[in-house]
Amino acid sequence: MGDPLMLAPPERLADFVDWPAEPEHVGRWPVYVDYDDSILDRTRLLSGGAVSEIDRSSGVKAVIRRALRRVTNPDGRTRGNIDTLVDTLTRERARATVLVVGGGDIGNGADRLYSDPGVEVLAFDIYAGENVQFVADAHKIPFSDASVDAVVVQAVLEHVLDPARVVAEIHRVLRPDGLVYAETPFLQQVHEGPYDFTRFTESGHRWLFRAFSRLDSGVVGGSGVQLIWTLGAVAAGVTRSKAVGRLTRLTLFWLRFLDHVIPPSMQVDGASGVFFLGRRAERPLSAAEMPGQYRGAQ
């Protein structure tokens, strides 16, 4: 994909930000972080130029990383879900504002967010980069209540210390009928090392988003994709080589086609990752309602 042309201009932030003090800056990026309540360290963040502490290098490594992502996280279901999200937004509004949480990397299959003329994207991450307009911690989103039309949080909630608190923040900044789209791992090995904390079953993911009515939910990357991840981890462990693990995952790309023959209900119980598409609700799902939300085969 080319440059994300539909990113909102930086001056648009003033229409959304609600922060008690003038932000510090790293280059052109304002920084909205409460360091007393964040995993981020102020000195390290500012003196280091707010660069990512995870290797996101360009060149050959970036090409390999993108190839691995296409193999281990096929984007067909994501593209369809993003289409549904954008189509719903553009049908309901002339111009929709979408907040992307953890937008330092363009999400797999999320291209349309950045190309549809009916969508304006505001994005942040805990590091500065060309795809974000500001730096922030998702546990305290620096936006006013009910200020955006939709939130996308893709492959992020496993990397935050308190996912429930982040989802509560998402609920807060959404307008009353706002939409949320989330993807989160279920059966995946640790990635991004010390910044990887948790996983969710499809039912656990639904409970996490209990303050939203469900439009759709299910699997992004089923049992076949999960098997690619696992065999890659086994190969890396046996050989003590991450490079061998990556090569193994690439050569086993064909296993992902098993996801086309395994029934969806059985994939729910053995998925690599899950998704939730929902609308902000005023009444949360009750605990007693949760067993009826299960979509697996057991």
PDB file of C-alpha atoms in Angstrom:
ATOM      1  CA  MET A   1       0.000   0.000   0.000  1.00  0.00           C
ATOM      2  CA  GLY A   2       1.149   3.556  -0.650  1.00  0.00           C
ATOM      3  CA  ASP A   3       1.284   6.421   1.812  1.00  0.00           C
ATOM      4  CA  PRO A   4      -1.747   6.660   4.133  1.00  0.00           C
ATOM      5  CA  LEU A   5      -3.170   9.731   2.396  1.00  0.00           C
ATOM      6  CA  MET A   6      -6.337   9.928   4.464  1.00  0.00           C
ATOM      7  CA  LEU A   7      -4.610  10.648   7.780  1.00  0.00           C
ATOM      8  CA  ALA A   8      -6.151  13.769   9.269  1.00  0.00           C
ATOM      9  CA  PRO A   9      -3.874  16.835   9.246  1.00  0.00           C
ATOM     10  CA  PRO A  10      -2.129  17.440  12.612  1.00  0.00           C
ATOM     11  CA  GLU A  11      -4.128  20.622  13.283  1.00  0.00           C
ATOM     12  CA  ARG A  12      -7.295  18.505  13.511  1.00  0.00           C
ATOM     13  CA  LEU A  13      -6.093  17.159  16.869  1.00  0.00           C
ATOM     14  CA  ALA A  14      -7.221  20.374  18.557  1.00  0.00           C
ATOM     15  CA  ASP A  15     -10.837  19.407  17.812  1.00  0.00           C
ATOM     16  CA  PHE A  16     -10.512  16.189  19.813  1.00  0.00           C
ATOM     17  CA  VAL A  17      -7.809  16.465  22.466  1.00  0.00           C
ATOM     18  CA  ASP A  18      -8.743  16.984  26.097  1.00  0.00           C
ATOM     19  CA  TRP A  19      -5.500  17.073  28.104  1.00  0.00           C
ATOM     20  CA  PRO A  20      -4.721  19.021  31.296  1.00  0.00           C
ATOM     21  CA  ALA A  21      -1.422  20.510  30.099  1.00  0.00           C
ATOM     22  CA  GLU A  22       0.435  21.523  26.968  1.00  0.00           C
ATOM     23  CA  PRO A  23       1.992  18.386  25.497  1.00  0.00           C
ATOM     24  CA  GLU A  24       5.700  17.847  25.160  1.00  0.00           C
ATOM     25  CA  HIS A  25       6.897  17.152  21.639  1.00  0.00           C
ATOM     26  CA  VAL A  26       9.274  14.737  19.999  1.00  0.00           C
ATOM     27  CA  GLY A  27       9.931  16.263  16.606  1.00  0.00           C
ATOM     28  CA  ARG A  28       6.512  17.057  15.150  1.00  0.00           C
ATOM     29  CA  TRP A  29       4.688  14.552  17.364  1.00  0.00           C
ATOM     30  CA  PRO A  30       2.899  15.778  20.514  1.00  0.00           C
ATOM     31  CA  VAL A  31       3.205  13.385  23.444  1.00  0.00           C
ATOM     32  CA  TYR A  32       0.199  12.775  25.713  1.00  0.00           C
ATOM     33  CA  VAL A  33       1.366  10.424  28.466  1.00  0.00           C
ATOM     34  CA  ASP A  34       0.718  10.351  32.198  1.00  0.00           C
ATOM     35  CA  TYR A  35       4.049   8.856  33.207  1.00  0.00           C
ATOM     36  CA  ASP A  36       2.881   8.177  36.775  1.00  0.00           C
ATOM     37  CA  ASP A  37       0.378   5.729  35.354  1.00  0.00           C
ATOM     38  CA  SER A  38       2.122   4.274  32.319  1.00  0.00           C
ATOM     39  CA  ILE A  39       4.624   1.621  31.301  1.00  0.00           C
ATOM     40  CA  LEU A  40       6.465   4.377  29.441  1.00  0.00           C
ATOM     41  CA  ASP A  41       9.437   6.155  31.004  1.00  0.00           C
ATOM     42  CA  ARG A  42       9.588   9.895  30.310  1.00  0.00           C
ATOM     43  CA  THR A  43      13.352  10.248  30.114  1.00  0.00           C
ATOM     44  CA  ARG A  44      13.801   7.244  27.864  1.00  0.00           C
ATOM     45  CA  LEU A  45      10.882   8.221  25.625  1.00  0.00           C
ATOM     46  CA  LEU A  46      11.927  11.854  25.096  1.00  0.00           C
ATOM     47  CA  SER A  47      15.684  11.387  24.964  1.00  0.00           C
ATOM     48  CA  GLY A  48      15.296   8.456  22.578  1.00  0.00           C
ATOM     49  CA  GLY A  49      13.115  10.406  20.162  1.00  0.00           C
ATOM     50  CA  ALA A  50      10.076   8.230  20.930  1.00  0.00           C
ATOM     51  CA  VAL A  51      11.380   5.511  18.631  1.00  0.00           C
ATOM     52  CA  SER A  52       9.948   2.021  18.921  1.00  0.00           C
ATOM     53  CA  GLU A  53      11.801  -0.273  21.302  1.00  0.00           C
ATOM     54  CA  ILE A  54      10.831  -3.164  19.031  1.00  0.00           C
ATOM     55  CA  ASP A  55      12.834  -3.531  15.805  1.00  0.00           C
ATOM     56  CA  ARG A  56      10.733  -2.083  12.981  1.00  0.00           C
ATOM     57  CA  SER A  57      13.613  -1.632  10.569  1.00  0.00           C
ATOM     58  CA  SER A  58      13.092  -1.006   6.863  1.00  0.00           C
ATOM     59  CA  GLY A  59      14.724  -2.666   3.887  1.00  0.00           C
ATOM     60  CA  VAL A  60      15.103  -6.443   3.619  1.00  0.00           C
ATOM     61  CA  LYS A  61      13.968  -7.071   7.198  1.00  0.00           C
ATOM     62  CA  ALA A  62      10.790  -5.116   6.610  1.00  0.00           C
ATOM     63  CA  VAL A  63      10.059  -7.077   3.424  1.00  0.00           C
ATOM     64  CA  ILE A  64      10.533 -10.365   5.285  1.00  0.00           C
ATOM     65  CA  ARG A  65       8.365  -9.145   8.154  1.00  0.00           C
ATOM     66  CA  ARG A  66       5.546  -8.193   5.783  1.00  0.00           C
ATOM     67  CA  ALA A  67       5.822 -11.554   3.998  1.00  0.00           C
ATOM     68  CA  LEU A  68       5.595 -13.372   7.327  1.00  0.00           C
ATOM     69  CA  ARG A  69       2.600 -11.310   8.319  1.00  0.00           C
ATOM     70  CA  ARG A  70       0.787 -12.221   5.114  1.00  0.00           C
ATOM     71  CA  VAL A  71       1.537 -15.905   5.707  1.00  0.00           C
ATOM     72  CA  THR A  72       0.758 -16.125   9.411  1.00  0.00           C
ATOM     73  CA  ASN A  73      -2.049 -13.547   9.460  1.00  0.00           C
ATOM     74  CA  PRO A  74      -4.014 -13.851   6.198  1.00  0.00           C
ATOM     75  CA  ASP A  75      -6.039 -10.706   5.751  1.00  0.00           C
ATOM     76  CA  GLY A  76      -9.082 -11.893   3.810  1.00  0.00           C
ATOM     77  CA  ARG A  77     -11.438 -11.863   6.791  1.00  0.00           C
ATOM     78  CA  THR A  78      -9.993  -8.594   8.044  1.00  0.00           C
ATOM     79  CA  ARG A  79     -10.544  -6.887   4.695  1.00  0.00           C
ATOM     80  CA  GLY A  80     -14.171  -7.980   4.721  1.00  0.00           C
ATOM     81  CA  ASN A  81     -14.632  -6.743   8.288  1.00  0.00           C
ATOM     82  CA  ILE A  82     -13.005  -3.392   7.529  1.00  0.00           C
ATOM     83  CA  ASP A  83     -15.239  -3.076   4.461  1.00  0.00           C
ATOM     84  CA  THR A  84     -18.275  -3.654   6.690  1.00  0.00           C
ATOM     85  CA  LEU A  85     -17.032  -1.060   9.166  1.00  0.00           C
ATOM     86  CA  VAL A  86     -16.330   1.584   6.503  1.00  0.00           C
ATOM     87  CA  ASP A  87     -19.533   0.869   4.572  1.00  0.00           C
ATOM     88  CA  THR A  88     -21.573   1.266   7.769  1.00  0.00           C
ATOM     89  CA  LEU A  89     -19.819   4.502   8.688  1.00  0.00           C
ATOM     90  CA  THR A  90     -20.120   6.090   5.271  1.00  0.00           C
ATOM     91  CA  ARG A  91     -23.780   5.078   5.039  1.00  0.00           C
ATOM     92  CA  GLU A  92     -24.529   6.759   8.363  1.00  0.00           C
ATOM     93  CA  ARG A  93     -22.280   9.824   8.074  1.00  0.00           C
ATOM     94  CA  ALA A  94     -21.006  12.087   5.323  1.00  0.00           C
ATOM     95  CA  ARG A  95     -17.526  12.050   6.898  1.00  0.00           C
ATOM     96  CA  ALA A  96     -16.514   9.659   9.675  1.00  0.00           C
ATOM     97  CA  THR A  97     -13.621  10.073  12.091  1.00  0.00           C
ATOM     98  CA  VAL A  98     -11.835   6.822  12.976  1.00  0.00           C
ATOM     99  CA  LEU A  99      -9.340   6.605  15.819  1.00  0.00           C
ATOM    100  CA  VAL A 100      -6.706   3.914  15.285  1.00  0.00           C
ATOM    101  CA  VAL A 101      -5.211   2.713  18.557  1.00  0.00           C
ATOM    102  CA  GLY A 102      -1.708   1.353  18.032  1.00  0.00           C
ATOM    103  CA  GLY A 103      -1.471   2.674  14.487  1.00  0.00           C
ATOM    104  CA  GLY A 104       2.310   2.783  14.165  1.00  0.00           C
ATOM    105  CA  ASP A 105       2.092  -0.072  11.672  1.00  0.00           C
ATOM    106  CA  ILE A 106      -0.733  -0.161   9.142  1.00  0.00           C
ATOM    107  CA  GLY A 107      -2.838  -3.145  10.206  1.00  0.00           C
ATOM    108  CA  ASN A 108      -2.907  -6.230   8.037  1.00  0.00           C
ATOM    109  CA  GLY A 109      -5.885  -5.872   5.691  1.00  0.00           C
ATOM    110  CA  ALA A 110      -6.782  -2.385   6.955  1.00  0.00           C
ATOM    111  CA  ASP A 111      -5.778  -0.514   3.783  1.00  0.00           C
ATOM    112  CA  ARG A 112      -9.250   0.816   3.047  1.00  0.00           C
ATOM    113  CA  LEU A 113      -9.282   2.851   6.254  1.00  0.00           C
ATOM    114  CA  TYR A 114      -6.507   4.954   4.764  1.00  0.00           C
ATOM    115  CA  SER A 115      -7.901   5.311   1.257  1.00  0.00           C
ATOM    116  CA  ASP A 116     -11.663   5.788   1.566  1.00  0.00           C
ATOM    117  CA  PRO A 117     -12.606   9.476   1.086  1.00  0.00           C
ATOM    118  CA  GLY A 118     -15.448   9.087   3.559  1.00  0.00           C
ATOM    119  CA  VAL A 119     -13.066   8.306   6.421  1.00  0.00           C
ATOM    120  CA  GLU A 120     -10.708  10.566   8.342  1.00  0.00           C
ATOM    121  CA  VAL A 121      -8.069   8.691  10.342  1.00  0.00           C
ATOM    122  CA  LEU A 122      -6.508   9.846  13.605  1.00  0.00           C
ATOM    123  CA  ALA A 123      -3.872   7.402  14.834  1.00  0.00           C
ATOM    124  CA  PHE A 124      -1.486   7.062  17.742  1.00  0.00           C
ATOM    125  CA  ASP A 125       0.985   4.625  19.226  1.00  0.00           C
ATOM    126  CA  ILE A 126       3.532   4.570  22.026  1.00  0.00           C
ATOM    127  CA  TYR A 127       6.213   5.506  19.491  1.00  0.00           C
ATOM    128  CA  ALA A 128       6.455   8.164  16.800  1.00  0.00           C
ATOM    129  CA  GLY A 129       6.178   7.314  13.118  1.00  0.00           C
ATOM    130  CA  GLU A 130       4.835   8.359   9.757  1.00  0.00           C
ATOM    131  CA  ASN A 131       1.485   6.623  10.308  1.00  0.00           C
ATOM    132  CA  VAL A 132       0.580   8.436  13.547  1.00  0.00           C
ATOM    133  CA  GLN A 133      -0.156  12.045  14.454  1.00  0.00           C
ATOM    134  CA  PHE A 134       0.653  11.780  18.168  1.00  0.00           C
ATOM    135  CA  VAL A 135       2.174   9.577  20.855  1.00  0.00           C
ATOM    136  CA  ALA A 136       0.008   8.331  23.733  1.00  0.00           C
ATOM    137  CA  ASP A 137      -0.708   5.454  26.100  1.00  0.00           C
ATOM    138  CA  ALA A 138      -4.017   3.729  25.289  1.00  0.00           C
ATOM    139  CA  HIS A 139      -4.816   3.368  28.999  1.00  0.00           C
ATOM    140  CA  LYS A 140      -5.534   7.118  28.962  1.00  0.00           C
ATOM    141  CA  ILE A 141      -6.626   8.279  25.507  1.00  0.00           C
ATOM    142  CA  PRO A 142      -6.236  12.078  25.339  1.00  0.00           C
ATOM    143  CA  PHE A 143      -9.586  12.672  23.593  1.00  0.00           C
ATOM    144  CA  SER A 144     -12.843  14.185  24.800  1.00  0.00           C
ATOM    145  CA  ASP A 145     -15.823  11.997  25.651  1.00  0.00           C
ATOM    146  CA  ALA A 146     -17.987  10.941  22.687  1.00  0.00           C
ATOM    147  CA  SER A 147     -15.659  12.557  20.140  1.00  0.00           C
ATOM    148  CA  VAL A 148     -15.069   9.936  17.418  1.00  0.00           C
ATOM    149  CA  ASP A 149     -17.265   7.788  15.188  1.00  0.00           C
ATOM    150  CA  ALA A 150     -15.253   4.577  15.317  1.00  0.00           C
ATOM    151  CA  VAL A 151     -12.199   3.005  16.901  1.00  0.00           C
ATOM    152  CA  VAL A 152      -9.977   0.331  15.374  1.00  0.00           C
ATOM    153  CA  VAL A 153      -7.657  -1.596  17.701  1.00  0.00           C
ATOM    154  CA  GLN A 154      -5.888  -4.317  15.756  1.00  0.00           C
ATOM    155  CA  ALA A 155      -3.245  -6.613  17.304  1.00  0.00           C
ATOM    156  CA  VAL A 156      -2.834  -4.213  20.226  1.00  0.00           C
ATOM    157  CA  LEU A 157      -4.743  -5.476  23.266  1.00  0.00           C
ATOM    158  CA  GLU A 158      -2.231  -8.268  23.865  1.00  0.00           C
ATOM    159  CA  HIS A 159       0.404  -5.553  24.296  1.00  0.00           C
ATOM    160  CA  VAL A 160      -1.320  -3.482  27.019  1.00  0.00           C
ATOM    161  CA  LEU A 161      -1.186  -4.177  30.746  1.00  0.00           C
ATOM    162  CA  ASP A 162      -4.900  -3.655  31.370  1.00  0.00           C
ATOM    163  CA  PRO A 163      -7.015  -4.457  28.286  1.00  0.00           C
ATOM    164  CA  ALA A 164     -10.307  -3.827  30.139  1.00  0.00           C
ATOM    165  CA  ARG A 165      -9.203  -0.302  30.976  1.00  0.00           C
ATOM    166  CA  VAL A 166      -8.228   0.366  27.362  1.00  0.00           C
ATOM    167  CA  VAL A 167     -11.606  -0.888  26.150  1.00  0.00           C
ATOM    168  CA  ALA A 168     -13.318   1.363  28.720  1.00  0.00           C
ATOM    169  CA  GLU A 169     -11.393   4.286  27.226  1.00  0.00           C
ATOM    170  CA  ILE A 170     -12.517   3.245  23.746  1.00  0.00           C
ATOM    171  CA  HIS A 171     -16.121   3.208  24.971  1.00  0.00           C
ATOM    172  CA  ARG A 172     -15.681   6.654  26.518  1.00  0.00           C
ATOM    173  CA  VAL A 173     -14.342   8.403  23.392  1.00  0.00           C
ATOM    174  CA  LEU A 174     -16.923   6.861  21.062  1.00  0.00           C
ATOM    175  CA  ARG A 175     -20.105   8.690  20.184  1.00  0.00           C
ATOM    176  CA  PRO A 176     -23.300   7.007  21.482  1.00  0.00           C
ATOM    177  CA  ASP A 177     -23.772   4.945  18.323  1.00  0.00           C
ATOM    178  CA  GLY A 178     -20.050   4.613  17.573  1.00  0.00           C
ATOM    179  CA  LEU A 179     -18.434   1.458  16.206  1.00  0.00           C
ATOM    180  CA  VAL A 180     -15.449  -0.548  17.373  1.00  0.00           C
ATOM    181  CA  TYR A 181     -13.401  -3.110  15.480  1.00  0.00           C
ATOM    182  CA  ALA A 182     -10.855  -5.218  17.373  1.00  0.00           C
ATOM    183  CA  GLU A 183      -8.552  -8.119  16.549  1.00  0.00           C
ATOM    184  CA  THR A 184      -6.627  -9.907  19.277  1.00  0.00           C
ATOM    185  CA  PRO A 185      -4.593 -13.147  19.427  1.00  0.00           C
ATOM    186  CA  PHE A 186      -5.919 -16.317  21.033  1.00  0.00           C
ATOM    187  CA  LEU A 187      -3.425 -19.144  20.355  1.00  0.00           C
ATOM    188  CA  GLN A 188      -0.232 -17.364  19.347  1.00  0.00           C
ATOM    189  CA  GLN A 189       3.280 -17.482  20.716  1.00  0.00           C
ATOM    190  CA  VAL A 190       4.766 -14.423  22.399  1.00  0.00           C
ATOM    191  CA  HIS A 191       5.779 -11.643  20.020  1.00  0.00           C
ATOM    192  CA  GLU A 192       7.307  -8.239  20.822  1.00  0.00           C
ATOM    193  CA  GLY A 193       8.990  -9.839  23.848  1.00  0.00           C
ATOM    194  CA  PRO A 194       8.567  -7.821  27.062  1.00  0.00           C
ATOM    195  CA  TYR A 195       5.585  -5.974  25.585  1.00  0.00           C
ATOM    196  CA  ASP A 196       3.313  -9.000  25.165  1.00  0.00           C
ATOM    197  CA  PHE A 197       0.996  -9.744  28.091  1.00  0.00           C
ATOM    198  CA  THR A 198      -2.246 -11.590  27.384  1.00  0.00           C
ATOM    199  CA  ARG A 199      -4.521 -13.627  25.087  1.00  0.00           C
ATOM    200  CA  PHE A 200      -8.298 -14.041  24.668  1.00  0.00           C
ATOM    201  CA  THR A 201     -10.632 -16.826  23.652  1.00  0.00           C
ATOM    202  CA  GLU A 202     -13.508 -15.708  21.429  1.00  0.00           C
ATOM    203  CA  SER A 203     -15.805 -15.747  24.459  1.00  0.00           C
ATOM    204  CA  GLY A 204     -13.270 -13.886  26.593  1.00  0.00           C
ATOM    205  CA  HIS A 205     -12.966 -11.279  23.857  1.00  0.00           C
ATOM    206  CA  ARG A 206     -16.753 -10.896  23.828  1.00  0.00           C
ATOM    207  CA  TRP A 207     -16.735 -10.320  27.606  1.00  0.00           C
ATOM    208  CA  LEU A 208     -13.969  -7.758  27.201  1.00  0.00           C
ATOM    209  CA  PHE A 209     -16.300  -5.853  24.842  1.00  0.00           C
ATOM    210  CA  ARG A 210     -19.410  -6.451  26.941  1.00  0.00           C
ATOM    211  CA  ALA A 211     -20.283  -2.728  26.865  1.00  0.00           C
ATOM    212  CA  PHE A 212     -20.894  -3.048  23.114  1.00  0.00           C
ATOM    213  CA  SER A 213     -23.654  -4.731  21.152  1.00  0.00           C
ATOM    214  CA  ARG A 214     -22.234  -7.327  18.787  1.00  0.00           C
ATOM    215  CA  LEU A 215     -22.601  -6.843  15.048  1.00  0.00           C
ATOM    216  CA  ASP A 216     -20.231  -9.714  14.303  1.00  0.00           C
ATOM    217  CA  SER A 217     -17.414 -11.678  15.888  1.00  0.00           C
ATOM    218  CA  GLY A 218     -15.356 -14.728  15.105  1.00  0.00           C
ATOM    219  CA  VAL A 219     -11.986 -15.896  13.876  1.00  0.00           C
ATOM    220  CA  VAL A 220      -9.185 -14.146  11.986  1.00  0.00           C
ATOM    221  CA  GLY A 221      -6.683 -16.904  11.386  1.00  0.00           C
ATOM    222  CA  GLY A 222      -8.038 -20.310  12.325  1.00  0.00           C
ATOM    223  CA  SER A 223      -6.517 -23.632  13.316  1.00  0.00           C
ATOM    224  CA  GLY A 224      -4.347 -23.870  10.205  1.00  0.00           C
ATOM    225  CA  VAL A 225      -2.765 -20.488  10.842  1.00  0.00           C
ATOM    226  CA  GLN A 226      -2.362 -21.402  14.498  1.00  0.00           C
ATOM    227  CA  LEU A 227      -0.477 -24.544  13.423  1.00  0.00           C
ATOM    228  CA  ILE A 228       1.930 -22.443  11.331  1.00  0.00           C
ATOM    229  CA  TRP A 229       2.724 -20.327  14.397  1.00  0.00           C
ATOM    230  CA  THR A 230       3.245 -23.397  16.574  1.00  0.00           C
ATOM    231  CA  LEU A 231       5.473 -25.318  14.167  1.00  0.00           C
ATOM    232  CA  GLY A 232       7.527 -22.191  13.567  1.00  0.00           C
ATOM    233  CA  ALA A 233       8.035 -21.849  17.316  1.00  0.00           C
ATOM    234  CA  VAL A 234       9.031 -25.514  17.603  1.00  0.00           C
ATOM    235  CA  ALA A 235      11.566 -25.136  14.784  1.00  0.00           C
ATOM    236  CA  ALA A 236      13.006 -21.991  16.383  1.00  0.00           C
ATOM    237  CA  GLY A 237      13.259 -23.709  19.754  1.00  0.00           C
ATOM    238  CA  VAL A 238      14.909 -26.885  18.479  1.00  0.00           C
ATOM    239  CA  THR A 239      17.475 -24.997  16.380  1.00  0.00           C
ATOM    240  CA  ARG A 240      17.855 -22.044  18.800  1.00  0.00           C
ATOM    241  CA  SER A 241      17.338 -19.842  15.743  1.00  0.00           C
ATOM    242  CA  LYS A 242      14.571 -17.299  15.191  1.00  0.00           C
ATOM    243  CA  ALA A 243      15.569 -17.163  11.515  1.00  0.00           C
ATOM    244  CA  VAL A 244      14.839 -20.883  11.144  1.00  0.00           C
ATOM    245  CA  GLY A 245      11.505 -20.330  12.842  1.00  0.00           C
ATOM    246  CA  ARG A 246      10.612 -17.596  10.365  1.00  0.00           C
ATOM    247  CA  LEU A 247      11.709 -19.742   7.402  1.00  0.00           C
ATOM    248  CA  THR A 248       9.611 -22.636   8.708  1.00  0.00           C
ATOM    249  CA  ARG A 249       6.538 -20.427   8.948  1.00  0.00           C
ATOM    250  CA  LEU A 250       7.082 -19.216   5.391  1.00  0.00           C
ATOM    251  CA  THR A 251       7.476 -22.724   3.955  1.00  0.00           C
ATOM    252  CA  LEU A 252       4.352 -23.937   5.759  1.00  0.00           C
ATOM    253  CA  PHE A 253       2.144 -21.199   4.285  1.00  0.00           C
ATOM    254  CA  TRP A 254      -0.082 -23.866   2.683  1.00  0.00           C
ATOM    255  CA  LEU A 255      -1.371 -24.973   6.090  1.00  0.00           C
ATOM    256  CA  ARG A 256      -3.478 -21.827   6.277  1.00  0.00           C
ATOM    257  CA  PHE A 257      -5.743 -23.272   3.579  1.00  0.00           C
ATOM    258  CA  LEU A 258      -6.938 -25.808   6.141  1.00  0.00           C
ATOM    259  CA  ASP A 259      -8.978 -22.938   7.533  1.00  0.00           C
ATOM    260  CA  HIS A 260     -11.213 -23.202   4.472  1.00  0.00           C
ATOM    261  CA  VAL A 261     -12.280 -26.764   5.333  1.00  0.00           C
ATOM    262  CA  ILE A 262     -12.486 -26.651   9.137  1.00  0.00           C
ATOM    263  CA  PRO A 263     -15.982 -25.595  10.300  1.00  0.00           C
ATOM    264  CA  PRO A 264     -16.152 -22.078  11.811  1.00  0.00           C
ATOM    265  CA  SER A 265     -17.425 -23.364  15.156  1.00  0.00           C
ATOM    266  CA  MET A 266     -14.419 -25.674  15.525  1.00  0.00           C
ATOM    267  CA  GLN A 267     -12.071 -22.884  14.491  1.00  0.00           C
ATOM    268  CA  VAL A 268     -13.421 -20.737  17.332  1.00  0.00           C
ATOM    269  CA  ASP A 269     -11.995 -23.294  19.775  1.00  0.00           C
ATOM    270  CA  GLY A 270      -8.570 -23.422  18.126  1.00  0.00           C
ATOM    271  CA  ALA A 271      -8.097 -20.045  16.471  1.00  0.00           C
ATOM    272  CA  SER A 272      -4.901 -18.098  16.075  1.00  0.00           C
ATOM    273  CA  GLY A 273      -6.802 -14.841  16.549  1.00  0.00           C
ATOM    274  CA  VAL A 274     -10.304 -13.493  17.082  1.00  0.00           C
ATOM    275  CA  PHE A 275     -12.214 -10.350  16.115  1.00  0.00           C
ATOM    276  CA  PHE A 276     -15.107  -8.292  17.426  1.00  0.00           C
ATOM    277  CA  LEU A 277     -17.174  -5.726  15.527  1.00  0.00           C
ATOM    278  CA  GLY A 278     -19.672  -3.885  17.661  1.00  0.00           C
ATOM    279  CA  ARG A 279     -21.607  -0.740  18.447  1.00  0.00           C
ATOM    280  CA  ARG A 280     -21.357   1.277  21.651  1.00  0.00           C
ATOM    281  CA  ALA A 281     -24.152   0.295  24.012  1.00  0.00           C
ATOM    282  CA  GLU A 282     -25.516   1.885  27.167  1.00  0.00           C
ATOM    283  CA  ARG A 283     -26.350  -1.426  28.856  1.00  0.00           C
ATOM    284  CA  PRO A 284     -23.480  -3.864  29.213  1.00  0.00           C
ATOM    285  CA  LEU A 285     -23.844  -7.580  28.664  1.00  0.00           C
ATOM    286  CA  SER A 286     -24.596  -9.318  31.961  1.00  0.00           C
ATOM    287  CA  ALA A 287     -22.616 -12.222  33.374  1.00  0.00           C
ATOM    288  CA  ALA A 288     -25.695 -14.443  33.097  1.00  0.00           C
ATOM    289  CA  GLU A 289     -25.856 -13.753  29.354  1.00  0.00           C
ATOM    290  CA  MET A 290     -22.296 -14.850  28.681  1.00  0.00           C
ATOM    291  CA  PRO A 291     -22.786 -18.627  28.217  1.00  0.00           C
ATOM    292  CA  GLY A 292     -25.215 -17.860  25.387  1.00  0.00           C
ATOM    293  CA  GLN A 293     -22.496 -15.865  23.610  1.00  0.00           C
ATOM    294  CA  TYR A 294     -20.314 -18.955  23.019  1.00  0.00           C
ATOM    295  CA  ARG A 295     -19.830 -19.736  19.316  1.00  0.00           C
ATOM    296  CA  GLY A 296     -17.601 -22.793  19.483  1.00  0.00           C
ATOM    297  CA  ALA A 297     -18.272 -26.484  18.855  1.00  0.00           C
ATOM    298  CA  GLN A 298     -18.198 -27.870  22.394  1.00  0.00           C
TER     299      GLN A 298
END
